Short mmCIF file of C-alpha atoms in Angstrom, two decimals:
data_model
loop_
_atom_site.label_atom_id
_atom_site.label_comp_id
_atom_site.label_asym_id
_atom_site.label_seq_id
_atom_site.Cartn_x
_atom_site.Cartn_y
_atom_site.Cartn_z
CA UNK A 431 31.46 -164.10 148.64
CA UNK A 432 32.60 -160.72 149.94
CA UNK A 433 36.16 -161.39 148.80
CA UNK A 434 34.99 -162.52 145.37
CA UNK A 435 32.79 -159.47 144.94
CA UNK A 436 35.58 -157.11 145.99
CA UNK A 437 38.00 -158.76 143.56
CA UNK A 438 35.47 -158.44 140.72
CA UNK A 439 34.89 -154.80 141.68
CA UNK A 440 38.62 -154.04 141.43
CA UNK A 441 38.91 -155.79 138.10
CA UNK A 442 35.78 -154.56 136.30
CA UNK A 443 34.31 -151.52 138.06
CA UNK A 444 36.84 -149.54 140.12
CA UNK A 445 38.21 -146.38 138.49
CA UNK A 446 41.06 -143.99 139.20
CA UNK A 447 40.35 -140.33 140.01
CA UNK A 448 40.76 -139.68 136.25
CA UNK A 449 38.02 -142.18 135.41
CA UNK A 450 40.32 -144.86 133.97
CA UNK A 451 40.39 -148.54 135.05
CA UNK A 452 42.86 -149.50 137.75
CA UNK A 453 46.26 -150.73 136.64
CA UNK A 454 47.26 -154.32 137.29
CA UNK A 455 49.59 -153.26 140.10
CA UNK A 456 46.91 -151.12 141.75
CA UNK A 457 44.54 -154.10 141.78
CA UNK A 458 47.35 -156.23 143.20
CA UNK A 459 48.09 -153.69 145.95
CA UNK A 460 44.49 -153.01 146.99
CA UNK A 461 43.51 -156.66 147.09
CA UNK A 462 46.59 -157.59 149.12
CA UNK A 463 45.61 -154.94 151.68
CA UNK A 464 42.17 -156.54 151.82
CA UNK A 465 43.75 -159.98 152.39
CA UNK A 466 45.97 -158.53 155.10
CA UNK A 467 42.87 -157.24 156.91
CA UNK A 468 41.26 -160.68 156.67
CA UNK A 469 44.43 -162.22 158.12
CA UNK A 470 44.40 -159.72 160.97
CA UNK A 471 40.74 -160.47 161.69
CA UNK A 472 41.65 -164.16 161.98
CA UNK A 473 44.60 -163.49 164.32
CA UNK A 474 42.39 -161.36 166.55
CA UNK A 475 39.73 -164.12 166.55
CA UNK A 476 37.08 -161.99 164.82
CA UNK A 477 36.64 -164.83 162.30
CA UNK A 478 37.26 -168.54 162.88
CA UNK A 479 39.18 -169.33 159.70
CA UNK A 480 41.75 -167.40 157.66
CA UNK A 481 39.96 -167.39 154.32
CA UNK A 482 42.82 -165.27 152.89
CA UNK A 483 44.67 -168.57 152.45
CA UNK A 484 42.10 -169.64 149.87
CA UNK A 485 41.90 -166.40 147.88
CA UNK A 486 44.14 -165.91 144.85
CA UNK A 487 45.61 -162.44 144.50
CA UNK A 488 46.03 -160.48 141.29
CA UNK A 489 49.39 -161.11 139.67
CA UNK A 490 51.80 -158.21 139.91
CA UNK A 491 52.58 -156.52 136.60
CA UNK A 492 56.00 -155.50 135.38
CA UNK A 493 56.85 -151.85 136.03
CA UNK A 494 59.23 -149.58 134.15
CA UNK A 495 61.02 -147.14 136.43
CA UNK A 496 62.46 -144.27 134.40
CA UNK A 497 65.80 -142.80 135.39
CA UNK A 498 68.52 -140.53 134.03
CA UNK A 499 71.97 -141.65 132.97
CA UNK A 500 75.02 -139.81 134.30
CA UNK A 501 75.40 -138.02 130.94
CA UNK A 502 71.73 -136.95 130.96
CA UNK A 503 72.07 -135.72 134.53
CA UNK A 504 75.07 -133.61 133.51
CA UNK A 505 73.09 -132.14 130.58
CA UNK A 506 70.20 -131.35 132.90
CA UNK A 507 72.48 -129.64 135.41
CA UNK A 508 73.87 -127.39 132.65
CA UNK A 509 70.39 -126.49 131.31
CA UNK A 510 68.67 -123.39 132.77
CA UNK A 511 65.30 -123.89 134.49
CA UNK A 512 62.72 -121.16 135.02
CA UNK A 513 62.34 -122.31 138.61
CA UNK A 514 65.81 -122.50 140.21
CA UNK A 515 64.58 -123.97 143.50
CA UNK A 516 62.85 -126.79 141.62
CA UNK A 517 66.00 -127.49 139.60
CA UNK A 518 68.17 -127.64 142.70
CA UNK A 519 65.66 -129.76 144.63
CA UNK A 520 65.38 -132.29 141.79
CA UNK A 521 69.16 -132.52 141.30
CA UNK A 522 69.47 -132.87 145.08
CA UNK A 523 67.10 -135.86 144.90
CA UNK A 524 69.26 -137.40 142.14
CA UNK A 525 72.39 -137.04 144.29
CA UNK A 526 70.87 -138.17 147.60
CA UNK A 527 67.95 -140.45 146.72
CA UNK A 528 65.57 -138.46 148.93
CA UNK A 529 61.86 -138.50 148.12
CA UNK A 530 59.92 -135.34 147.28
CA UNK A 531 58.04 -135.56 150.59
CA UNK A 532 61.31 -135.60 152.56
CA UNK A 533 62.95 -132.82 150.53
CA UNK A 534 59.83 -130.67 150.84
CA UNK A 535 59.89 -130.93 154.65
CA UNK A 536 63.67 -130.65 155.01
CA UNK A 537 64.75 -128.04 157.60
CA UNK A 538 68.21 -126.61 158.21
CA UNK A 539 68.49 -128.17 161.66
CA UNK A 540 68.44 -131.58 159.96
CA UNK A 541 71.66 -130.84 158.04
CA UNK A 542 74.66 -131.38 160.29
CA UNK A 543 78.42 -131.48 159.96
CA UNK A 544 80.93 -133.60 161.83
CA UNK A 545 84.69 -134.01 161.45
CA UNK A 546 84.20 -137.76 161.14
CA UNK A 547 81.32 -138.03 158.63
CA UNK A 548 81.25 -134.61 156.95
CA UNK A 549 77.78 -133.33 156.05
CA UNK A 550 74.81 -135.58 156.72
CA UNK A 551 71.04 -135.28 156.90
CA UNK A 552 69.24 -136.61 159.95
CA UNK A 553 65.55 -137.04 159.22
CA UNK A 554 62.49 -139.25 159.57
CA UNK A 555 61.15 -140.61 156.30
CA UNK A 556 57.64 -139.28 155.65
CA UNK A 557 56.63 -142.56 154.01
CA UNK A 558 57.98 -145.06 156.54
CA UNK A 559 58.62 -143.01 159.68
CA UNK A 560 62.10 -144.52 159.91
CA UNK A 561 64.97 -142.44 161.30
CA UNK A 562 67.71 -141.97 158.70
CA UNK A 563 71.30 -140.71 158.74
CA UNK A 564 72.13 -139.85 155.14
CA UNK A 565 75.64 -138.71 154.16
CA UNK A 566 75.74 -136.11 151.38
CA UNK A 567 78.67 -135.31 149.11
CA UNK A 568 80.01 -131.90 148.12
CA UNK A 569 78.04 -131.81 144.85
CA UNK A 570 74.77 -132.28 146.73
CA UNK A 571 75.76 -129.75 149.40
CA UNK A 572 76.53 -127.14 146.73
CA UNK A 573 72.91 -127.31 145.56
CA UNK A 574 71.66 -126.04 148.90
CA UNK A 575 70.78 -122.33 149.21
CA UNK A 576 72.40 -120.06 151.79
CA UNK A 577 71.82 -121.48 155.24
CA UNK A 578 68.86 -120.08 157.12
CA UNK A 579 67.54 -120.46 160.69
CA UNK A 580 67.39 -124.00 162.07
CA UNK A 581 63.58 -124.10 161.90
CA UNK A 582 63.41 -122.73 158.34
CA UNK A 583 62.77 -124.90 155.30
CA UNK A 584 65.75 -125.56 153.03
CA UNK A 585 63.87 -125.48 149.71
CA UNK A 586 61.19 -122.81 149.99
CA UNK A 587 58.36 -121.94 147.65
CA UNK A 588 58.01 -125.28 145.89
CA UNK A 589 54.72 -127.14 146.04
CA UNK A 590 54.03 -130.44 144.30
CA UNK A 591 51.37 -129.67 141.71
CA UNK A 592 50.46 -130.01 138.04
CA UNK A 593 52.16 -126.70 137.26
CA UNK A 594 55.37 -127.87 138.94
CA UNK A 595 55.31 -131.00 136.79
CA UNK A 596 54.89 -128.85 133.69
CA UNK A 597 57.98 -126.80 134.61
CA UNK A 598 59.91 -130.02 135.26
CA UNK A 599 58.77 -131.45 131.91
CA UNK A 600 59.78 -128.33 129.95
CA UNK A 601 63.18 -128.23 131.64
CA UNK A 602 63.85 -131.88 130.78
CA UNK A 603 62.76 -131.35 127.16
CA UNK A 604 64.91 -128.23 126.82
CA UNK A 605 67.89 -130.36 127.88
CA UNK A 606 67.20 -132.64 124.89
CA UNK A 607 65.96 -135.55 127.03
CA UNK A 608 62.92 -137.39 125.68
CA UNK A 609 62.19 -139.57 128.73
CA UNK A 610 59.06 -139.06 130.85
CA UNK A 611 60.69 -137.73 134.02
CA UNK A 612 58.81 -137.06 137.25
CA UNK A 613 60.28 -135.87 140.53
CA UNK A 614 60.37 -139.44 141.85
CA UNK A 615 62.71 -140.37 138.99
CA UNK A 616 65.41 -138.53 140.94
CA UNK A 617 65.33 -141.31 143.53
CA UNK A 618 65.50 -143.99 140.82
CA UNK A 619 68.39 -142.14 139.17
CA UNK A 620 70.34 -142.10 142.43
CA UNK A 621 69.87 -145.85 142.92
CA UNK A 622 70.90 -146.74 139.36
CA UNK A 623 73.97 -144.47 139.44
CA UNK A 624 75.14 -146.13 142.67
CA UNK A 625 74.70 -149.61 141.21
CA UNK A 626 76.35 -148.59 137.93
CA UNK A 627 79.38 -147.38 139.87
CA UNK A 628 79.81 -150.69 141.66
CA UNK A 629 78.10 -149.98 144.99
CA UNK A 630 76.71 -153.23 146.40
CA UNK A 631 72.96 -153.75 146.59
CA UNK A 632 72.93 -153.91 150.41
CA UNK A 633 74.53 -150.45 150.72
CA UNK A 634 72.18 -149.01 148.10
CA UNK A 635 69.21 -150.44 150.00
CA UNK A 636 70.36 -148.81 153.25
CA UNK A 637 71.10 -145.44 151.61
CA UNK A 638 67.56 -145.41 150.21
CA UNK A 639 66.16 -146.20 153.66
CA UNK A 640 64.60 -149.54 152.69
CA UNK A 641 63.94 -151.92 155.58
CA UNK A 642 64.30 -154.94 153.31
CA UNK A 643 66.86 -155.56 150.57
CA UNK A 644 64.00 -157.10 148.55
CA UNK A 645 62.55 -153.63 147.98
#
């Protein structure tokens, strides 16, 4: 009964912070977390039967992940932006696949150089906590500002907010691009450009820091 009520709540009552109904994928995600908790309760002998086996989940909806083509990325790079640090940080995401959360917390001590591998970033993903060793090419390195102290942030003065998204939107529009581009689209762009240029899916998965190739 509890499971049925929670499922009905997600489908008919739950709202986002903007007051709109949950998307199909949000319902799918929340209810699967609920089922995972039920499964854990069974494994820890809190309940005698794993009722999660008898509960149907919401079907996952199709998602459209926007990205930039190589030509659009070139146009964007040539277009001035009122916020240079934002421009460089976004282009850096397109060329490295790093998330906003990881770029925002990137410090100079995490960028290293070796004769064998060239420049690479050594960091822990904010989302997964996984340790990553990410090689970066010359184009990405050229987007970095002048090197500061090891404990200083690389991209300073940028904070993820509605106003930042407005600046990003205006910059994209001024480049003649009509797609709805958010900062996270930089990561999608990186993945698609790698695949388009013949990089195998396993390598792309590892460069993005995914634990499973399914992701």
